[in-house]
XYZ file of C-alpha atoms in Angstrom:
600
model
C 0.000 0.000 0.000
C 1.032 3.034 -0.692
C 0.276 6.929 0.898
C 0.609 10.338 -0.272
C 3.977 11.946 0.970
C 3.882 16.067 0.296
C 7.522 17.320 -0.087
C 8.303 21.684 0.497
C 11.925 22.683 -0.440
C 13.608 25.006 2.167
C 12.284 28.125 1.724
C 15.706 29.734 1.511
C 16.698 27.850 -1.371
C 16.238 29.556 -4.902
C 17.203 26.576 -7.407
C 18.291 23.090 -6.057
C 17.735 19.526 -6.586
C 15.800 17.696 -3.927
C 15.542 13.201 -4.078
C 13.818 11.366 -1.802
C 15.432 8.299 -0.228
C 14.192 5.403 1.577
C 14.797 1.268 2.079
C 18.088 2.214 -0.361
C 16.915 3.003 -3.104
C 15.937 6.686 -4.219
C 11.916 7.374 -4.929
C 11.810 10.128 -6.861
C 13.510 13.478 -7.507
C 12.491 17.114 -8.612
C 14.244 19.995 -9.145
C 12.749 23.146 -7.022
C 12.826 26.472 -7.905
C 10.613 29.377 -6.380
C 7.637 28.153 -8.496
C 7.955 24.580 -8.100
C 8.537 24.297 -4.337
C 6.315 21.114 -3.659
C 6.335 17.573 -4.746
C 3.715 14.667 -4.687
C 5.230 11.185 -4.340
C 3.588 8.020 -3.505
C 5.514 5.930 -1.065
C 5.150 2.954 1.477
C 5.186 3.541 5.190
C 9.003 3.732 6.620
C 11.771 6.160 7.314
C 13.038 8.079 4.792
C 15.758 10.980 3.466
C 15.465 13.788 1.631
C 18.635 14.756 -0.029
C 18.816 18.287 -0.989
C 21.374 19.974 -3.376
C 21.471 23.354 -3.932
C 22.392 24.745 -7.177
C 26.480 25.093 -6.150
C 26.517 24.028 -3.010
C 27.130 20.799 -0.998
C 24.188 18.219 -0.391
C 22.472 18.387 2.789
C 19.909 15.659 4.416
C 16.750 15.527 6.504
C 15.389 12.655 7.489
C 11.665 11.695 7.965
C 9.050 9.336 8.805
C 6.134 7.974 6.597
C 3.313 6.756 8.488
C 1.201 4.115 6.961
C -2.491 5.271 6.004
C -1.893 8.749 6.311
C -0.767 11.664 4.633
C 2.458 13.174 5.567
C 4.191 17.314 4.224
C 7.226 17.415 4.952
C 8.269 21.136 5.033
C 11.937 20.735 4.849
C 13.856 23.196 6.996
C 15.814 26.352 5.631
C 19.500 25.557 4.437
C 20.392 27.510 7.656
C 19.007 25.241 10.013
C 20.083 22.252 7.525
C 23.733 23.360 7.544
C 23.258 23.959 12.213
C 23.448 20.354 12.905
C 21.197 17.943 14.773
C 19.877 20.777 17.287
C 16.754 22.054 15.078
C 15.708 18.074 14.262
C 15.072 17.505 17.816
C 13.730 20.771 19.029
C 11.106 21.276 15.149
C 7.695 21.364 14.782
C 7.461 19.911 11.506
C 4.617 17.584 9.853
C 6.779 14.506 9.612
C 8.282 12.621 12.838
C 12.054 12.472 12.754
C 14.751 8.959 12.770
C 18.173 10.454 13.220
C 19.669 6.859 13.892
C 18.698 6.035 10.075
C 19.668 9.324 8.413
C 22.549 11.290 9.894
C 23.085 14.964 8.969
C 25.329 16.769 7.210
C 27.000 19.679 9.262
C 28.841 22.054 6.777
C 31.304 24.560 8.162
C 32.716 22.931 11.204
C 36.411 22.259 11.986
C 38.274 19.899 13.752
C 40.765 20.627 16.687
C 43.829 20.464 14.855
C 42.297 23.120 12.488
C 41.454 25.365 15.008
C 45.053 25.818 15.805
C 45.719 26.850 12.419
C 47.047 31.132 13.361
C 44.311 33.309 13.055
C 44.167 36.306 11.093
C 42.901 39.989 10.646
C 39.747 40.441 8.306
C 38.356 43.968 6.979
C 34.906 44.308 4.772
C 34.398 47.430 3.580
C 32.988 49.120 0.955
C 32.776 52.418 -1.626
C 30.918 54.523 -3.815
C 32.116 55.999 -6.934
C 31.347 59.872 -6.749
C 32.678 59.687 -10.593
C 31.393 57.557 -12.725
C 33.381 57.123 -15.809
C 36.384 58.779 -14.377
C 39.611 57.803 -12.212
C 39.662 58.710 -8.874
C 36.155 58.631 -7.314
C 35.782 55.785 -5.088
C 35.226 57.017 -1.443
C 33.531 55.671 1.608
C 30.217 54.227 1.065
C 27.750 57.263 2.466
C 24.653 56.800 1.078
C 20.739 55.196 2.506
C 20.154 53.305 3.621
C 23.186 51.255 5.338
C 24.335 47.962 4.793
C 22.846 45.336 7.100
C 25.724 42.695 8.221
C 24.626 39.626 10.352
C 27.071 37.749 11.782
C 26.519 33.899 12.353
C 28.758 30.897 13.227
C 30.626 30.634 9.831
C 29.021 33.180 8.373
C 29.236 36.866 7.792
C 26.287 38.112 5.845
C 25.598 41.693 4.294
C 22.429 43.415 3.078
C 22.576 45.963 0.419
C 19.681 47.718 -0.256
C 19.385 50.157 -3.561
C 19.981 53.914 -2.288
C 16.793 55.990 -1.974
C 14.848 57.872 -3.401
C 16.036 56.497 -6.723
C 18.867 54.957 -8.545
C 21.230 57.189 -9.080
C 24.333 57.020 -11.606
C 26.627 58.204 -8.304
C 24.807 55.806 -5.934
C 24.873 52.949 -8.034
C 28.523 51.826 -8.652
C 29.478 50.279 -5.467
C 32.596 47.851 -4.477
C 33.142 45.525 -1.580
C 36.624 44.454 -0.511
C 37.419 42.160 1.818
C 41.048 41.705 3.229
C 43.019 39.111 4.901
C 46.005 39.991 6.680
C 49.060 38.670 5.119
C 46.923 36.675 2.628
C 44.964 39.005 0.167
C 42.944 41.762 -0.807
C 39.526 40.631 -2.802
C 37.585 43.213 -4.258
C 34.221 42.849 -6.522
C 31.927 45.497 -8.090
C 28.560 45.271 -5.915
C 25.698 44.622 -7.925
C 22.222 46.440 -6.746
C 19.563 43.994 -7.578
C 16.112 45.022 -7.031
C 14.260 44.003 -3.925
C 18.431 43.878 -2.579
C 21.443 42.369 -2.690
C 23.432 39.812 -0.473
C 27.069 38.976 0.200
C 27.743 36.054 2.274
C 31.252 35.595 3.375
C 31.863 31.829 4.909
C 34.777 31.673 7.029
C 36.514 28.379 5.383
C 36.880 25.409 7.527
C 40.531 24.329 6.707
C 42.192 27.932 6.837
C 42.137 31.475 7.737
C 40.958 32.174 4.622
C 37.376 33.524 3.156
C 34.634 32.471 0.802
C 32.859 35.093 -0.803
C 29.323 34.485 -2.506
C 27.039 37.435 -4.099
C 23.298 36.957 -5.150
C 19.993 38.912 -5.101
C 17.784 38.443 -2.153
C 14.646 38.673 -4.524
C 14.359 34.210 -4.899
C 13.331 34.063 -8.412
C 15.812 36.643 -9.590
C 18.721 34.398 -7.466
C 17.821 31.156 -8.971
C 18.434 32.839 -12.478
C 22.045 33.977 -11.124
C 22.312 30.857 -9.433
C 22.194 29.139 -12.712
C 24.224 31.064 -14.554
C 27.213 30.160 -12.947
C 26.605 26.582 -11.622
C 24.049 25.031 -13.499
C 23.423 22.819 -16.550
C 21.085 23.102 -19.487
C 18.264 21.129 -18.349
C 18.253 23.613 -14.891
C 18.588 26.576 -16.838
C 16.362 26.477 -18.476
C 13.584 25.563 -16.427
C 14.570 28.845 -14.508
C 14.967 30.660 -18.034
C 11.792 30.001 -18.814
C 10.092 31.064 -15.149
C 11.963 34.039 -15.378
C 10.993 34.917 -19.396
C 7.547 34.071 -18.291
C 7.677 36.802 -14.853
C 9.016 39.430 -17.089
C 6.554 39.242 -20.050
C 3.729 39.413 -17.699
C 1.486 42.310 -18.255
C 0.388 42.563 -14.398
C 3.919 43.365 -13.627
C 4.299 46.507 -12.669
C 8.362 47.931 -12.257
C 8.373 51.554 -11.375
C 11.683 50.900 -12.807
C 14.192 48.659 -14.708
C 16.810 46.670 -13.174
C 20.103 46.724 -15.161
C 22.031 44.043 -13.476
C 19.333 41.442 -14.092
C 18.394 42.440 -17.859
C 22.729 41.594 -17.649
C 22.274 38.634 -15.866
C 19.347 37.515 -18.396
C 21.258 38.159 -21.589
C 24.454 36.545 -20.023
C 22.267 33.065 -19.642
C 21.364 33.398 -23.277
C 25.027 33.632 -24.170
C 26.164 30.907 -22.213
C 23.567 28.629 -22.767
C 23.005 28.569 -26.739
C 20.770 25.082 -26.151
C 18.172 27.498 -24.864
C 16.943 28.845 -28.462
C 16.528 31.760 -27.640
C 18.906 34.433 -29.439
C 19.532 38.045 -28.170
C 18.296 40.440 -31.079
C 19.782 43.031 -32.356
C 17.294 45.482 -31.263
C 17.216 44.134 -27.389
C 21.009 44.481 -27.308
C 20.772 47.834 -28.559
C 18.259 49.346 -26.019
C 20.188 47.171 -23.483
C 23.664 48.815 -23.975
C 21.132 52.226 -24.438
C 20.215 52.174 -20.366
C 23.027 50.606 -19.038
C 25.617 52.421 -21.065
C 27.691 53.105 -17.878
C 27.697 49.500 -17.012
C 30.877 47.691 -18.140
C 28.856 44.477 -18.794
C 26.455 45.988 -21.144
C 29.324 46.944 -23.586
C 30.890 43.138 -23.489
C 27.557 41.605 -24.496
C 26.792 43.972 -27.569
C 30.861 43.150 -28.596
C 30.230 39.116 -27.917
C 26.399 40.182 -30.139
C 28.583 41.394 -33.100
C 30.888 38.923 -33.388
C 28.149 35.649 -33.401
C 25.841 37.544 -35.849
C 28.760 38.778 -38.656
C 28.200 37.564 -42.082
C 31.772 36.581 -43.595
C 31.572 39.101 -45.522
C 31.251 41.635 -41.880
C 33.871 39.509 -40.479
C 36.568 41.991 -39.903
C 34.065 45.151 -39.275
C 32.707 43.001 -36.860
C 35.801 42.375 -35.286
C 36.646 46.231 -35.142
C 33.185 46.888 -33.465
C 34.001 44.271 -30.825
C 37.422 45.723 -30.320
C 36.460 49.427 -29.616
C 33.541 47.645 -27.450
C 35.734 46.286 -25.136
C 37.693 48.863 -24.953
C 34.559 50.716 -23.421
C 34.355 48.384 -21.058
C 37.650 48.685 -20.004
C 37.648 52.252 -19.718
C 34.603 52.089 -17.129
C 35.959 49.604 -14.918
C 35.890 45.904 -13.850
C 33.077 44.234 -14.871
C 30.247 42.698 -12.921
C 29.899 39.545 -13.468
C 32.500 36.206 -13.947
C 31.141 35.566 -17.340
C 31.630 38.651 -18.430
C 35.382 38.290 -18.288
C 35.377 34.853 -19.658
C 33.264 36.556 -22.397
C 36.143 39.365 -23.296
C 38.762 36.969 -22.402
C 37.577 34.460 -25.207
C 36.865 37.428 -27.678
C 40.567 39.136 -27.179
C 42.107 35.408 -27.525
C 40.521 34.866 -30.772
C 41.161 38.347 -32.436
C 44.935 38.240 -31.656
C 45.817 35.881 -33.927
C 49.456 34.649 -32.797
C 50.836 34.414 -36.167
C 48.988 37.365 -37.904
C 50.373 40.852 -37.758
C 47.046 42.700 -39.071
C 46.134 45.442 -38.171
C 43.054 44.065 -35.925
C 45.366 41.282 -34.430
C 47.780 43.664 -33.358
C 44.921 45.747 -31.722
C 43.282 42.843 -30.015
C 47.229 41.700 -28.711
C 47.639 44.950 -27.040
C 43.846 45.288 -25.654
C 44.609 42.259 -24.213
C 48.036 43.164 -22.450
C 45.959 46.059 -21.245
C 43.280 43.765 -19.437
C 46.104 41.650 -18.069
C 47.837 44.415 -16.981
C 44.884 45.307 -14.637
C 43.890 41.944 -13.586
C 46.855 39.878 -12.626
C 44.410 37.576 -10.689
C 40.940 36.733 -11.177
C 38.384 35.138 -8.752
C 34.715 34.478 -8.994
C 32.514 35.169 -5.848
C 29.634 33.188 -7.130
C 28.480 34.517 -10.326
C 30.181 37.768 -9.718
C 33.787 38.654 -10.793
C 36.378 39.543 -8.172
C 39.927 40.432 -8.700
C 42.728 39.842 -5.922
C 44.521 43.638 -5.064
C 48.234 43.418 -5.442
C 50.493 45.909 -3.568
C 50.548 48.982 -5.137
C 51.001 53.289 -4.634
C 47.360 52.995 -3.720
C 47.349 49.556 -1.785
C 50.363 49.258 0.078
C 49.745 46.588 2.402
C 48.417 43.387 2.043
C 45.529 42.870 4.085
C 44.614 46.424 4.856
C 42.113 49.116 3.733
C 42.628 52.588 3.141
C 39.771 54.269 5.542
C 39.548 57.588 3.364
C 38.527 55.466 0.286
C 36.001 52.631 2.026
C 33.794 52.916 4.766
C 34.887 49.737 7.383
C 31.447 47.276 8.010
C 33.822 44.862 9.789
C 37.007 44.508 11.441
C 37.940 41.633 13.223
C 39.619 37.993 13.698
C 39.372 34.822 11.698
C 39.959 31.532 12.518
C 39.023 27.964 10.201
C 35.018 28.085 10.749
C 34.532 31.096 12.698
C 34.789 34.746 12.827
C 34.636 37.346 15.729
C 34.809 40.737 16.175
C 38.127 42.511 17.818
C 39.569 46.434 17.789
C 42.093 46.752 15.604
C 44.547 47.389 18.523
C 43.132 44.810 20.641
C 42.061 46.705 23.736
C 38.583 48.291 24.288
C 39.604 50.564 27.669
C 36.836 52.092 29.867
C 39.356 54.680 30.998
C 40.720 57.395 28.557
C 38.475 59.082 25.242
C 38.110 56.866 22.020
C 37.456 59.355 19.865
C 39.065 59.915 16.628
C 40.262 62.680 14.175
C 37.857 64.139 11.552
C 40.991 63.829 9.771
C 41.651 60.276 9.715
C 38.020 58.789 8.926
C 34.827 60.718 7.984
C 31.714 60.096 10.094
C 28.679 59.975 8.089
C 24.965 59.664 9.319
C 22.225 57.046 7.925
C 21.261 59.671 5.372
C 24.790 60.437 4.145
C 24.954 63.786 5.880
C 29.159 64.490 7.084
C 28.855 64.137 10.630
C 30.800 66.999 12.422
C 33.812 65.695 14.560
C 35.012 69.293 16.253
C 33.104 72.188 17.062
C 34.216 75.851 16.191
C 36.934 76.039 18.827
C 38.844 72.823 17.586
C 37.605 70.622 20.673
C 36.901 67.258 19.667
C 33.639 66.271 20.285
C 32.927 62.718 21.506
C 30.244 60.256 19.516
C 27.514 59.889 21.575
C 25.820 56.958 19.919
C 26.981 54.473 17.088
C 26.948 56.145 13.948
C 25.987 52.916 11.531
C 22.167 53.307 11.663
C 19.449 50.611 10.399
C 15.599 50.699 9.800
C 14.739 50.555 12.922
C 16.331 51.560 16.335
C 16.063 50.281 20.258
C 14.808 52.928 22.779
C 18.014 52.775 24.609
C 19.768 54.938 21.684
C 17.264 57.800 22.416
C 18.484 57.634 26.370
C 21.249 60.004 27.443
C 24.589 59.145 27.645
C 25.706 58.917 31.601
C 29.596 57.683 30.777
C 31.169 58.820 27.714
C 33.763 56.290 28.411
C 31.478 53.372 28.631
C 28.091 54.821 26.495
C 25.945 51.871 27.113
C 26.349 51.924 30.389
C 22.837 52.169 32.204
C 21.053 52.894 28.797
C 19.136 49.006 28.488
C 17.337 48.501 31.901
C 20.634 47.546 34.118
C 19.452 44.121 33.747
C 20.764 41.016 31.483
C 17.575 38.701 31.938
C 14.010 39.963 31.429
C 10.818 38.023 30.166
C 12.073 34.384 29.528
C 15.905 36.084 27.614
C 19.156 35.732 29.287
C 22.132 37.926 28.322
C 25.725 36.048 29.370
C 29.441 36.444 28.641
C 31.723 33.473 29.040
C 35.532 34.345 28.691
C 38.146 31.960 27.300
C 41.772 32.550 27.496
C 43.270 33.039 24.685
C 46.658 31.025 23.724
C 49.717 32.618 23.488
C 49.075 36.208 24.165
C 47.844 38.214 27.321
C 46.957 41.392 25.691
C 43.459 40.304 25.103
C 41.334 37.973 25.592
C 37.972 36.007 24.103
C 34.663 37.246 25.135
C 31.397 34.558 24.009
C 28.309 37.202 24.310
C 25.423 35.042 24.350
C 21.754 35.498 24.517
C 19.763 32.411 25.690
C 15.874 32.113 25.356
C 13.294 30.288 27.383
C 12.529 27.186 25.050
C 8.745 28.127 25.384
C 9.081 31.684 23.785
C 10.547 30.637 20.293
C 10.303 26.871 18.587
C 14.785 26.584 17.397
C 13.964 29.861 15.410
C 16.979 30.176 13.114
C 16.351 33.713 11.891
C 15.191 35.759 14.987
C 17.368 38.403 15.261
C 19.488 39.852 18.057
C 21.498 42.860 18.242
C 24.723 43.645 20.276
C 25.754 46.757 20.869
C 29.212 46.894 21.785
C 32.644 49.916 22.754
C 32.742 52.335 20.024
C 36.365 50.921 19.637
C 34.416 48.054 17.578
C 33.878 48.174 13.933
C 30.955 47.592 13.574
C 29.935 48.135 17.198
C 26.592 47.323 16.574
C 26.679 43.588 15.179
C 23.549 41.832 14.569
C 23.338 37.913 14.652
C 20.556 35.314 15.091
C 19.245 32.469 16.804
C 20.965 29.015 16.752
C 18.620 26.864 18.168
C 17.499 28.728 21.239
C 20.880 30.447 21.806
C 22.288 33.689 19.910
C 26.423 33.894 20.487
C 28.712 36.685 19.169
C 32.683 36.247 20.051
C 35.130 39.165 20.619
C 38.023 39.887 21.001
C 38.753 42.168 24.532
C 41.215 43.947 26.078
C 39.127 46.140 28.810
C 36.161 46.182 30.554
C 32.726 47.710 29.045
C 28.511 47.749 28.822
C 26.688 45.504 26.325
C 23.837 46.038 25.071
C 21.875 43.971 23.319
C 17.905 44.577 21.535
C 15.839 41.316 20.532
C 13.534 43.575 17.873
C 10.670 41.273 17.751
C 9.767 41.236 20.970
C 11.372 44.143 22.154
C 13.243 43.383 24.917
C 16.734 45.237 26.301
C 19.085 43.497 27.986
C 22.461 44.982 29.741
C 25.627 43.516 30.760
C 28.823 45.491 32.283
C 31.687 42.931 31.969
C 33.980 44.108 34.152
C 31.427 43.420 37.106
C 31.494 39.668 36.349
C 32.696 37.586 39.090
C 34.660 35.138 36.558
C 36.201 38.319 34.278
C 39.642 38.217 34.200
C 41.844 41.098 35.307
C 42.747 42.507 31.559
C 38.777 42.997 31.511
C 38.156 43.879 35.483
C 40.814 46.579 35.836
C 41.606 48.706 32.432
């Protein structure tokens, strides 16, 4: 006999593959995407294993039962929880019952002890606006609205990127992200602004010190298209082609206006994917390049247009229109996206004929020294391009960032499978001003207004507040200052447990040094209040010293942690938004604090 089993992807995941396991053999298989998230299979009663595959990303599995007689949906949990370990299987609430002894889970991101004692390094994000487009020289610290959201969890440091309000503009719109790693490398990448957002997730990898760095659109449908572009085959393409041809073309669809980095993304799929049968025209390549002139992309794709539709007779005009193409491109900067680069690469390669010595060989030889020139190493952060920095006039330390060109979202340590914040000079003291010169980094408010650091007389003025800003903001910020030195200080009740959430610090000695030492800021909920939520959100407000020193992260299982790096005593705060509770810690009045946080 057989029963109805009802199968949900996660609803995190934009394109993957999900098959359904049981008594050895697989079931049945589909491939989700953000219209086909559900899947009918008829099964007999047991215990079985969905294995789910994200479009570029490892396999994860969930195991379930199958109850004879009945119907059972399975909502499969988010790849977050999926990727947490055997915590959320225990603590769910989903349709199915659960069998871990049959179907083990996969954990992704952890790392072993003898990994851990791999040296740890210094990691900067930051990012910039380009105040002139189309010109050298431009790029200064990101100041625009609204701010970057970052999230840190576990392994992961994630980033939300809204588009600047009220509109797009030219100014707003070319962004870059760098991330550095001391002694290692500098990566930077040319931030796309999808619409409904944009998201960078940085994994801490689980071998090294190193980083991972994906980029994607929050928007599902529009991230399964991406998605595919870089990491999937014909068949999956084009089931997502099609979903996304069909979104665009209909009529219902109201867009107050267009968005240029997915009409790129679109034509780039087309390009890649010829088995898809459906060609660019000339006249859609022409109104493409028309609005997104100022996009290096745009310019690529109409060069890669002219050389697939040249008679033989237009063979070497065609190759001249190409040329002067990507020299546009060029001239405004790296490009976007991965295949973009593989797209001039190939075109270059072919045009400079090794043995000819015409007149468009020659061109296309030296074009091409000029692209190598300027990217002496390539890297691909998902479907986006990324170049590595070398040292330079301009960059003159590895692992660094120049403050009065990038605005800092995060500074801090990285070990193999997990970051934490730290001040750059390792102590966060509750005695003595932490202010800093106007001079050495700009202060700018949520709304991009300069923030004044002095006041007529030359006397520094003191921050009274952080200055990062998001949507929405605890009460405590509105409260008056009582300490400069230690700002939170009395501002979030006085109290660290309140309504079923516990605010704790546990410090661990760190090996080999005594100038600071590991604090594990941890916010533990009553098991009653929340059912292993793996995207409620906490905030901790931290010493100005911090960058950022107001770092949000989220629930683990019933358990948000945050680890820093301390050399001095201060005030936490931390805000759960939802439902609005303020919690308050001073560290330097805990009995177990050691003396490098108790006395300076």
């Amino acid at each position: 006999m057989t029963n109805k089993l009802y199968v949900k992807a996660p609803t995190d995941m934009s394109i993957g593959r999900i098959r359904i396991i049981g008594q050895g053999n697989q079931v049945g298989e589909w491939l989700a995407t953000p219209t086909k998230a559900t899947s009918q299979f008829d099964v007999p009663a047991g215990p079985y294993a969905a294995s789910i595959e994200p479009l570029g990303q490892l396999a994860r599995n969930f195991a379930f039962i199958v109850r004879e007689g009945e119907t059972t949906e399975v909502q499969i949990p988010t790849l977050r929880q999926l990727a947490a370990g055997g915590e959320v299987f225990l603590n769910s609430n989903w349709n199915a019952n659960l069998n871990l002894d049959n179907f083990p889970t996969t954990v992704i991101g952890g790392a072993d002890e003898s990994e851990t004692n791999r040296p740890s390094r210094w990691l900067s994000i930051a990012i910039s606006q380009d105040t002139l487009p189309g010109r050298i020289g431009g790029w200064r610290p990101y100041s625009s609205s609204p701010q970057p959201v970052l999230t840190i969890s576990g392994d992961l440091v994630e980033i939300a990127v809204e588009r600047p309000h009220p509109a797009l503009h030219r100014e707003h719109s070319r962004l870059r992200l760098e991330c550095a790693v001391s002694g290692l490398r500098n990566e930077r990448l040319m931030l796309p602004l999808f619409r409904g957002g944009t998201k960078v997730v940085i994994r801490s990898n689980p071998t090294s010190s190193d980083v991972i760095v994906i980029v994607f659109p929050v928007d599902m449908r529009s991230r399964a298209l991406v998605q595919a572009l870089y990491a999937g085959s014909v068949a999956e393409t084009q089931q997502v082609a099609l979903e996304q041809l069909e979104y665009l073309g209909n009529p219902q669809l109201d867009l107050d206006e267009p968005d240029p980095w997915m009409e790129i993304a679109n034509a780039l799929v087309l390009l890649r994917f010829p088995e898809l049968e459906r060609n660019l025209s000339e006249e859609e390549v022409g109104l493409l390049v028309a609005r997104s002139d100022w996009i290096p992309d745009a310019h690529a794709i109409w060069a890669r247009h002219q050389i697939d539709t040249a008679s033989e007779a237009d063979e070497q005009a065609a190759g001249v229109r190409a040329l002067n193409a990507i020299a546009k491109c060029r001239q405004l900067g790296m490009p976007y996206f991965a295949y973009t680069a593989q797209i001039v690469s190939d075109i270059l390669n072919a045009l400079s004929k090794p043995f000819e010595e015409s007149p468009l060989s020659v061109a296309a030889k030296a074009e091409l020294n000029k692209w190598q020139l300027r990217i002496p190493a390539q890297k691909n952060a998902g479907a986006i391009f990324s170049w590595l920095v070398t040292g330079s006039k301009t960059q003159p330390s590895i692992g660094r960032i120049d403050e009065r060109f990038s605005k800092i979202l995060f500074r801090g340590r990285l070990d193999p499978g997990r970051f934490w914040v730290q001040n750059a000079t390792g102590k966060t003291p509750k005695s003595g001003k932490f202010t800093s010169s106007p001079e050495e980094v700009p202060l700018y408010s949520d709304d991009g207004v300069l923030i004044p650091t002095s006041d007529h007389a030359g006397d520094v003025i003191l921050k009274t507040e952080p200055v990062t800003r998001l949507r929405q903001d605890p009460e405590a910020l509105s409260l008056q200052i009582m300490e400069q030195n230690d700002p939170h200080k009395g501002r979030w009740g006085g109290v660290a447990s309140k309504d079923g959430y516990l605010l704790s610090a546990e410090f661990v000695p760190t090996t080999g040094t005594r100038s600071w030492v590991t604090v594990v800021l941890s916010v533990e909920a009553d098991p009653d209040l929340i059912s292993s939520s793996y995207d409620e959100p906490v905030e901790f407000f931290l010493h100005p010293t911090f960058h950022p020193d107001r770092v949000r992260t989220v629930f683990r299982g019933y358990k948000a942690r945050l680890e820093l790096g301390c050399y001095g005593g201060f005030t936490v705060g931390a805000w759960l938004p939802g439902p609005g509770i303020e919690l308050e810690l001073d560290l330097s009045e805990l009995k177990d604090a050691p003396h490098i946080i108790k006395n300076f």
